[in-house]
Amino acid sequence: MPLIRHEYWIFRIFDYPRLQKLFLNCLAFVLILLLYTGLAQTKYIFLALLGLNTAYLLSLIFPFTRLAKKQVLKAGPHNRQVSVSVMIANVFQDNTNSGACLKEIAKADPDVILLLETNGRWDIQTRSLESTHPHFKRVPLENTYGLLLYSKLELSDTSVKYLVENDIPSIHTKIKLKGGQLVQLYAVHPTPPVPTENVRSTERDKELLLIADLAKGSELPVIVAGDLNDVAWSHTTELFLKMSALLDPRRGRGFFNSFHAHYFFIRFPLDHAFVSRHFKLIKIKRLNNCGSDHFPIFLNVQLDEGAYHEQQPLQADSSDKEEAEEKKEKI
């Protein structure tokens, strides 16, 4: 079903459980191999089809295993003058354990904190972050799409944009590193293609591609962070990477599944941090859960003079560009 490029949720939702489908596929292969007692021809047809599907699923997730090539290279010695660390945490609006969230923030000690699904209560309960992160932009909302951005580093040209939907904000700001260099940050949380939100992925896809255009056109190094409500291996995320020329630090390192925190057998990488070719990676880590249905994600990257020419983004062909333009024209 995910091979059908339809935006209706029933097709797009099956982009998510690639790992789960791979497990079930392998289990079915073994059970048929060992237990099936029907016609031999039928058995071999089933095994061949399952084998092909296994190979296909492996090809999708292989780039996110440690056996694959790293898209973002490891940084040299840590230079705090040109580095920035970001913590992304979808706190789950109904979660009341703000104290645990603040403790995890203090433990990780990021330069920049992005809290998602934050309403007025979360806004009030996290105001203590002002003492350590005096630069901030707060957009609390009661619709599960509120954003709170706190930073130790100076912010400038900060604005809140509603790129596609009137009640779905994104924060656009520049971060001034300790060495004086500016970095462009886009903090996003588009709606997912599920019946309770949007029955189609149209709005999500359009917002991601509009952000891709902004990232591609930026003269500054770029970080895009947030809950994208899409998995790292989906067609849409790959299209976003091609159109933005950004890199995914998870490629070659692991899945870093961030959702669902309470069910180990239903986990997907939904919370993302993509960076431009100017950065190399110091650390990426999944942090401890704080009562939310998402695990926080921590990313630490630093500017590197040779990085731009040493790292290559995915390349968009003519069909990718045509598809992106069609998606941006919808709604």
GROMACS .gro file of C-alpha atoms in nm:
model
  331
    1MET     CA    1   0.000   0.000   0.000
    2PRO     CA    2   0.280   0.255   0.066
    3LEU     CA    3   0.394   0.206  -0.295
    4ILE     CA    4   0.072   0.378  -0.403
    5ARG     CA    5   0.153   0.749  -0.398
    6HIS     CA    6  -0.193   0.848  -0.275
    7GLU     CA    7  -0.215   1.105   0.005
    8TYR     CA    8  -0.510   0.943   0.183
    9TRP     CA    9  -0.412   0.830   0.532
   10ILE     CA   10  -0.475   0.459   0.479
   11PHE     CA   11  -0.189   0.453   0.227
   12ARG     CA   12   0.053   0.682   0.409
   13ILE     CA   13   0.016   0.528   0.755
   14PHE     CA   14   0.176   0.206   0.629
   15ASP     CA   15   0.499   0.398   0.565
   16TYR     CA   16   0.556   0.385   0.939
   17PRO     CA   17   0.589   0.020   1.051
   18ARG     CA   18   0.870  -0.096   0.822
   19LEU     CA   19   1.057  -0.269   1.106
   20GLN     CA   20   0.743  -0.439   1.231
   21LYS     CA   21   0.655  -0.559   0.880
   22LEU     CA   22   1.008  -0.691   0.835
   23PHE     CA   23   0.979  -0.893   1.157
   24LEU     CA   24   0.640  -1.036   1.059
   25ASN     CA   25   0.767  -1.106   0.708
   26CYS     CA   26   1.066  -1.304   0.841
   27LEU     CA   27   0.844  -1.487   1.090
   28ALA     CA   28   0.605  -1.589   0.812
   29PHE     CA   29   0.898  -1.707   0.600
   30VAL     CA   30   1.029  -1.934   0.878
   31LEU     CA   31   0.683  -2.071   0.966
   32ILE     CA   32   0.602  -2.157   0.604
   33LEU     CA   33   0.947  -2.308   0.555
   34LEU     CA   34   0.912  -2.531   0.861
   35LEU     CA   35   0.541  -2.601   0.892
   36TYR     CA   36   0.367  -2.569   0.555
   37THR     CA   37   0.253  -2.910   0.429
   38GLY     CA   38   0.061  -2.815   0.114
   39LEU     CA   39   0.174  -2.826  -0.246
   40ALA     CA   40   0.548  -2.776  -0.286
   41GLN     CA   41   0.492  -2.534  -0.576
   42THR     CA   42   0.266  -2.315  -0.362
   43LYS     CA   43   0.518  -2.324  -0.079
   44TYR     CA   44   0.802  -2.206  -0.303
   45ILE     CA   45   0.589  -1.926  -0.450
   46PHE     CA   46   0.510  -1.800  -0.101
   47LEU     CA   47   0.874  -1.822   0.003
   48ALA     CA   48   0.988  -1.640  -0.311
   49LEU     CA   49   0.738  -1.357  -0.258
   50LEU     CA   50   0.829  -1.326   0.108
   51GLY     CA   51   1.197  -1.329   0.017
   52LEU     CA   52   1.147  -1.045  -0.232
   53ASN     CA   53   0.950  -0.847   0.023
   54THR     CA   54   1.220  -0.902   0.284
   55ALA     CA   55   1.481  -0.769   0.044
   56TYR     CA   56   1.265  -0.466  -0.033
   57LEU     CA   57   1.205  -0.383   0.334
   58LEU     CA   58   1.574  -0.429   0.411
   59SER     CA   59   1.663  -0.185   0.134
   60LEU     CA   60   1.444   0.079   0.298
   61ILE     CA   61   1.587   0.051   0.647
   62PHE     CA   62   1.947  -0.039   0.559
   63PRO     CA   63   2.058   0.329   0.529
   64PHE     CA   64   1.973   0.369   0.898
   65THR     CA   65   2.182   0.077   1.019
   66ARG     CA   66   2.544   0.093   1.132
   67LEU     CA   67   2.645  -0.099   0.820
   68ALA     CA   68   2.546   0.187   0.591
   69LYS     CA   69   2.749   0.492   0.494
   70LYS     CA   70   2.722   0.785   0.735
   71GLN     CA   71   2.558   1.086   0.572
   72VAL     CA   72   2.685   1.327   0.841
   73LEU     CA   73   3.049   1.262   0.927
   74LYS     CA   74   3.192   1.254   1.277
   75ALA     CA   75   3.324   1.590   1.395
   76GLY     CA   76   3.680   1.646   1.511
   77PRO     CA   77   3.766   1.776   1.859
   78HIS     CA   78   3.471   1.953   2.019
   79ASN     CA   79   3.488   2.326   1.964
   80ARG     CA   80   3.222   2.502   2.170
   81GLN     CA   81   3.272   2.823   1.973
   82VAL     CA   82   3.117   2.671   1.662
   83SER     CA   83   2.892   2.397   1.803
   84VAL     CA   84   2.526   2.387   1.902
   85SER     CA   85   2.325   2.120   2.082
   86VAL     CA   86   1.949   2.084   2.039
   87MET     CA   87   1.698   1.884   2.244
   88ILE     CA   88   1.365   1.803   2.078
   89ALA     CA   89   1.088   1.687   2.311
   90ASN     CA   90   0.726   1.624   2.223
   91VAL     CA   91   0.598   1.642   2.579
   92PHE     CA   92   0.241   1.515   2.509
   93GLN     CA   93   0.002   1.794   2.600
   94ASP     CA   94  -0.194   1.590   2.859
   95ASN     CA   95   0.125   1.477   3.035
   96THR     CA   96   0.145   1.644   3.378
   97ASN     CA   97   0.499   1.535   3.466
   98SER     CA   98   0.672   1.862   3.377
   99GLY     CA   99   0.916   1.813   3.664
  100ALA     CA  100   1.063   1.501   3.503
  101CYS     CA  101   1.092   1.688   3.174
  102LEU     CA  102   1.284   1.973   3.342
  103LYS     CA  103   1.516   1.722   3.509
  104GLU     CA  104   1.593   1.556   3.177
  105ILE     CA  105   1.662   1.897   3.023
  106ALA     CA  106   1.900   1.981   3.308
  107LYS     CA  107   2.075   1.646   3.266
  108ALA     CA  108   2.119   1.685   2.889
  109ASP     CA  109   2.207   2.055   2.921
  110PRO     CA  110   2.132   2.148   2.557
  111ASP     CA  111   2.200   2.491   2.409
  112VAL     CA  112   1.857   2.495   2.246
  113ILE     CA  113   1.535   2.334   2.373
  114LEU     CA  114   1.234   2.271   2.150
  115LEU     CA  115   0.923   2.158   2.337
  116LEU     CA  116   0.627   2.041   2.128
  117GLU     CA  117   0.259   1.989   2.214
  118THR     CA  118   0.285   2.265   2.473
  119ASN     CA  119  -0.024   2.449   2.596
  120GLY     CA  120  -0.068   2.725   2.852
  121ARG     CA  121  -0.009   2.490   3.146
  122TRP     CA  122   0.319   2.365   3.000
  123ASP     CA  123   0.420   2.721   2.926
  124ILE     CA  124   0.375   2.824   3.290
  125GLN     CA  125   0.535   2.509   3.432
  126THR     CA  126   0.851   2.546   3.224
  127ARG     CA  127   0.909   2.920   3.276
  128SER     CA  128   1.199   2.832   3.506
  129LEU     CA  129   1.399   2.758   3.190
  130GLU     CA  130   1.438   3.134   3.149
  131SER     CA  131   1.709   3.126   3.419
  132THR     CA  132   1.936   2.900   3.209
  133HIS     CA  133   1.802   2.973   2.861
  134PRO     CA  134   1.725   3.347   2.857
  135HIS     CA  135   1.644   3.368   2.485
  136PHE     CA  136   1.308   3.224   2.391
  137LYS     CA  137   1.000   3.225   2.173
  138ARG     CA  138   0.681   3.082   2.313
  139VAL     CA  139   0.375   2.980   2.111
  140PRO     CA  140   0.153   2.788   2.357
  141LEU     CA  141  -0.164   2.646   2.201
  142GLU     CA  142  -0.441   2.419   2.325
  143ASN     CA  143  -0.463   2.218   2.001
  144THR     CA  144  -0.152   1.998   2.066
  145TYR     CA  145   0.057   2.206   1.826
  146GLY     CA  146   0.203   2.461   2.064
  147LEU     CA  147   0.579   2.527   2.051
  148LEU     CA  148   0.818   2.650   2.317
  149LEU     CA  149   1.172   2.738   2.209
  150TYR     CA  150   1.440   2.822   2.468
  151SER     CA  151   1.806   2.896   2.400
  152LYS     CA  152   2.127   2.974   2.586
  153LEU     CA  153   2.251   3.130   2.264
  154GLU     CA  154   2.124   3.459   2.132
  155LEU     CA  155   1.830   3.445   1.892
  156SER     CA  156   1.759   3.701   1.620
  157ASP     CA  157   1.506   3.760   1.341
  158THR     CA  158   1.266   3.531   1.525
  159SER     CA  159   0.920   3.488   1.375
  160VAL     CA  160   0.623   3.254   1.395
  161LYS     CA  161   0.488   3.135   1.061
  162TYR     CA  162   0.166   2.957   0.974
  163LEU     CA  163   0.279   2.820   0.640
  164VAL     CA  164  -0.014   2.594   0.555
  165GLU     CA  165  -0.277   2.579   0.830
  166ASN     CA  166  -0.398   2.873   1.039
  167ASP     CA  167  -0.345   2.694   1.372
  168ILE     CA  168  -0.021   2.503   1.298
  169PRO     CA  169   0.282   2.724   1.373
  170SER     CA  170   0.650   2.691   1.296
  171ILE     CA  171   0.927   2.901   1.452
  172HIS     CA  172   1.194   3.051   1.227
  173THR     CA  173   1.495   3.207   1.394
  174LYS     CA  174   1.867   3.263   1.370
  175ILE     CA  175   2.099   3.132   1.643
  176LYS     CA  176   2.422   3.316   1.716
  177LEU     CA  177   2.694   3.069   1.813
  178LYS     CA  178   2.957   3.158   2.073
  179GLY     CA  179   3.206   3.226   1.795
  180GLY     CA  180   2.966   3.475   1.635
  181GLN     CA  181   2.850   3.260   1.342
  182LEU     CA  182   2.477   3.257   1.263
  183VAL     CA  183   2.273   2.939   1.211
  184GLN     CA  184   1.919   2.930   1.072
  185LEU     CA  185   1.676   2.714   1.269
  186TYR     CA  186   1.332   2.599   1.155
  187ALA     CA  187   1.123   2.439   1.431
  188VAL     CA  188   0.825   2.249   1.290
  189HIS     CA  189   0.538   2.019   1.386
  190PRO     CA  190   0.303   1.951   1.092
  191THR     CA  191  -0.013   1.746   1.130
  192PRO     CA  192  -0.004   1.368   1.068
  193PRO     CA  193  -0.214   1.179   0.813
  194VAL     CA  194  -0.451   1.010   1.058
  195PRO     CA  195  -0.833   1.020   1.074
  196THR     CA  196  -0.839   1.227   1.394
  197GLU     CA  197  -0.617   1.500   1.243
  198ASN     CA  198  -0.599   1.515   0.863
  199VAL     CA  199  -0.733   1.230   0.653
  200ARG     CA  200  -0.467   1.316   0.393
  201SER     CA  201  -0.097   1.391   0.414
  202THR     CA  202  -0.143   1.696   0.188
  203GLU     CA  203  -0.089   1.959   0.456
  204ARG     CA  204   0.209   1.781   0.613
  205ASP     CA  205   0.379   1.724   0.281
  206LYS     CA  206   0.326   2.082   0.168
  207GLU     CA  207   0.465   2.230   0.490
  208LEU     CA  208   0.774   2.010   0.475
  209LEU     CA  209   0.842   2.106   0.115
  210LEU     CA  210   0.796   2.476   0.189
  211ILE     CA  211   1.050   2.440   0.468
  212ALA     CA  212   1.274   2.253   0.222
  213ASP     CA  213   1.264   2.555  -0.010
  214LEU     CA  214   1.358   2.789   0.274
  215ALA     CA  215   1.644   2.563   0.380
  216LYS     CA  216   1.775   2.526   0.026
  217GLY     CA  217   1.765   2.903  -0.028
  218SER     CA  218   1.928   2.996   0.303
  219GLU     CA  219   2.273   3.153   0.289
  220LEU     CA  220   2.334   3.035   0.646
  221PRO     CA  221   2.394   2.686   0.784
  222VAL     CA  222   2.053   2.530   0.855
  223ILE     CA  223   1.896   2.304   1.118
  224VAL     CA  224   1.539   2.175   1.078
  225ALA     CA  225   1.407   2.021   1.399
  226GLY     CA  226   1.077   1.892   1.528
  227ASP     CA  227   0.816   1.620   1.519
  228LEU     CA  228   0.760   1.583   1.145
  229ASN     CA  229   0.491   1.316   1.188
  230ASP     CA  230   0.669   1.111   0.926
  231VAL     CA  231   0.927   0.834   0.948
  232ALA     CA  232   1.288   0.870   0.839
  233TRP     CA  233   1.258   0.611   0.559
  234SER     CA  234   0.936   0.736   0.396
  235HIS     CA  235   0.914   0.862   0.040
  236THR     CA  236   0.807   1.205   0.167
  237THR     CA  237   1.103   1.243   0.402
  238GLU     CA  238   1.339   1.135   0.126
  239LEU     CA  239   1.179   1.389  -0.106
  240PHE     CA  240   1.222   1.654   0.164
  241LEU     CA  241   1.592   1.571   0.193
  242LYS     CA  242   1.639   1.586  -0.182
  243MET     CA  243   1.463   1.921  -0.220
  244SER     CA  244   1.628   2.082   0.086
  245ALA     CA  245   1.981   1.942   0.032
  246LEU     CA  246   1.988   1.868   0.406
  247LEU     CA  247   2.148   1.565   0.570
  248ASP     CA  248   2.012   1.311   0.817
  249PRO     CA  249   2.260   1.234   1.099
  250ARG     CA  250   2.083   0.903   1.171
  251ARG     CA  251   2.189   0.754   0.838
  252GLY     CA  252   2.464   0.506   0.914
  253ARG     CA  253   2.405   0.526   1.290
  254GLY     CA  254   2.065   0.384   1.386
  255PHE     CA  255   1.689   0.437   1.392
  256PHE     CA  256   1.658   0.646   1.711
  257ASN     CA  257   1.289   0.557   1.733
  258SER     CA  258   1.114   0.828   1.933
  259PHE     CA  259   0.748   0.713   1.924
  260HIS     CA  260   0.570   0.529   2.089
  261ALA     CA  261   0.755   0.548   2.419
  262HIS     CA  262   0.519   0.311   2.602
  263TYR     CA  263   0.507   0.026   2.348
  264PHE     CA  264   0.845  -0.116   2.246
  265PHE     CA  265   0.692  -0.316   1.960
  266ILE     CA  266   0.534  -0.008   1.795
  267ARG     CA  267   0.816   0.243   1.759
  268PHE     CA  268   0.905   0.474   1.474
  269PRO     CA  269   1.153   0.761   1.421
  270LEU     CA  270   0.911   1.057   1.413
  271ASP     CA  271   1.121   1.328   1.580
  272HIS     CA  272   1.390   1.463   1.352
  273ALA     CA  273   1.684   1.700   1.329
  274PHE     CA  274   1.824   1.757   0.980
  275VAL     CA  275   2.130   1.970   0.915
  276SER     CA  276   2.296   2.136   0.618
  277ARG     CA  277   2.632   2.023   0.478
  278HIS     CA  278   2.815   2.282   0.691
  279PHE     CA  279   2.789   2.062   1.003
  280LYS     CA  280   2.953   1.747   1.132
  281LEU     CA  281   2.816   1.539   1.416
  282ILE     CA  282   2.937   1.536   1.774
  283LYS     CA  283   2.653   1.331   1.924
  284ILE     CA  284   2.301   1.209   1.859
  285LYS     CA  285   2.113   1.032   2.134
  286ARG     CA  286   1.765   0.926   2.241
  287LEU     CA  287   1.699   1.054   2.592
  288ASN     CA  288   1.485   0.918   2.875
  289ASN     CA  289   1.108   0.938   2.856
  290CYS     CA  290   0.937   1.189   3.085
  291GLY     CA  291   0.579   1.065   3.081
  292SER     CA  292   0.517   1.151   2.715
  293ASP     CA  293   0.440   0.914   2.430
  294HIS     CA  294   0.763   1.041   2.267
  295PHE     CA  295   1.124   1.003   2.372
  296PRO     CA  296   1.327   1.326   2.351
  297ILE     CA  297   1.606   1.341   2.093
  298PHE     CA  298   1.940   1.515   2.156
  299LEU     CA  299   2.164   1.638   1.876
  300ASN     CA  300   2.502   1.811   1.900
  301VAL     CA  301   2.668   1.934   1.581
  302GLN     CA  302   2.944   2.177   1.495
  303LEU     CA  303   3.050   2.377   1.194
  304ASP     CA  304   3.345   2.239   1.002
  305GLU     CA  305   3.534   2.417   0.725
  306GLY     CA  306   3.571   2.107   0.509
  307ALA     CA  307   3.231   1.955   0.578
  308TYR     CA  308   3.046   2.116   0.287
  309HIS     CA  309   3.261   1.943   0.026
  310GLU     CA  310   3.308   1.616   0.217
  311GLN     CA  311   2.937   1.541   0.261
  312GLN     CA  312   2.686   1.489  -0.016
  313PRO     CA  313   2.306   1.526   0.008
  314LEU     CA  314   2.056   1.315  -0.182
  315GLN     CA  315   2.007   1.444  -0.536
  316ALA     CA  316   1.668   1.541  -0.677
  317ASP     CA  317   1.592   1.441  -1.035
  318SER     CA  318   1.333   1.596  -1.264
  319SER     CA  319   1.051   1.370  -1.140
  320ASP     CA  320   1.129   1.464  -0.777
  321LYS     CA  321   1.114   1.833  -0.863
  322GLU     CA  322   0.787   1.788  -1.051
  323GLU     CA  323   0.633   1.594  -0.762
  324ALA     CA  324   0.744   1.858  -0.511
  325GLU     CA  325   0.590   2.139  -0.717
  326GLU     CA  326   0.262   1.949  -0.746
  327LYS     CA  327   0.247   1.893  -0.370
  328LYS     CA  328   0.316   2.260  -0.296
  329GLU     CA  329   0.034   2.373  -0.522
  330LYS     CA  330  -0.231   2.166  -0.344
  331ILE     CA  331  -0.487   2.285  -0.086
   0.00000   0.00000   0.00000
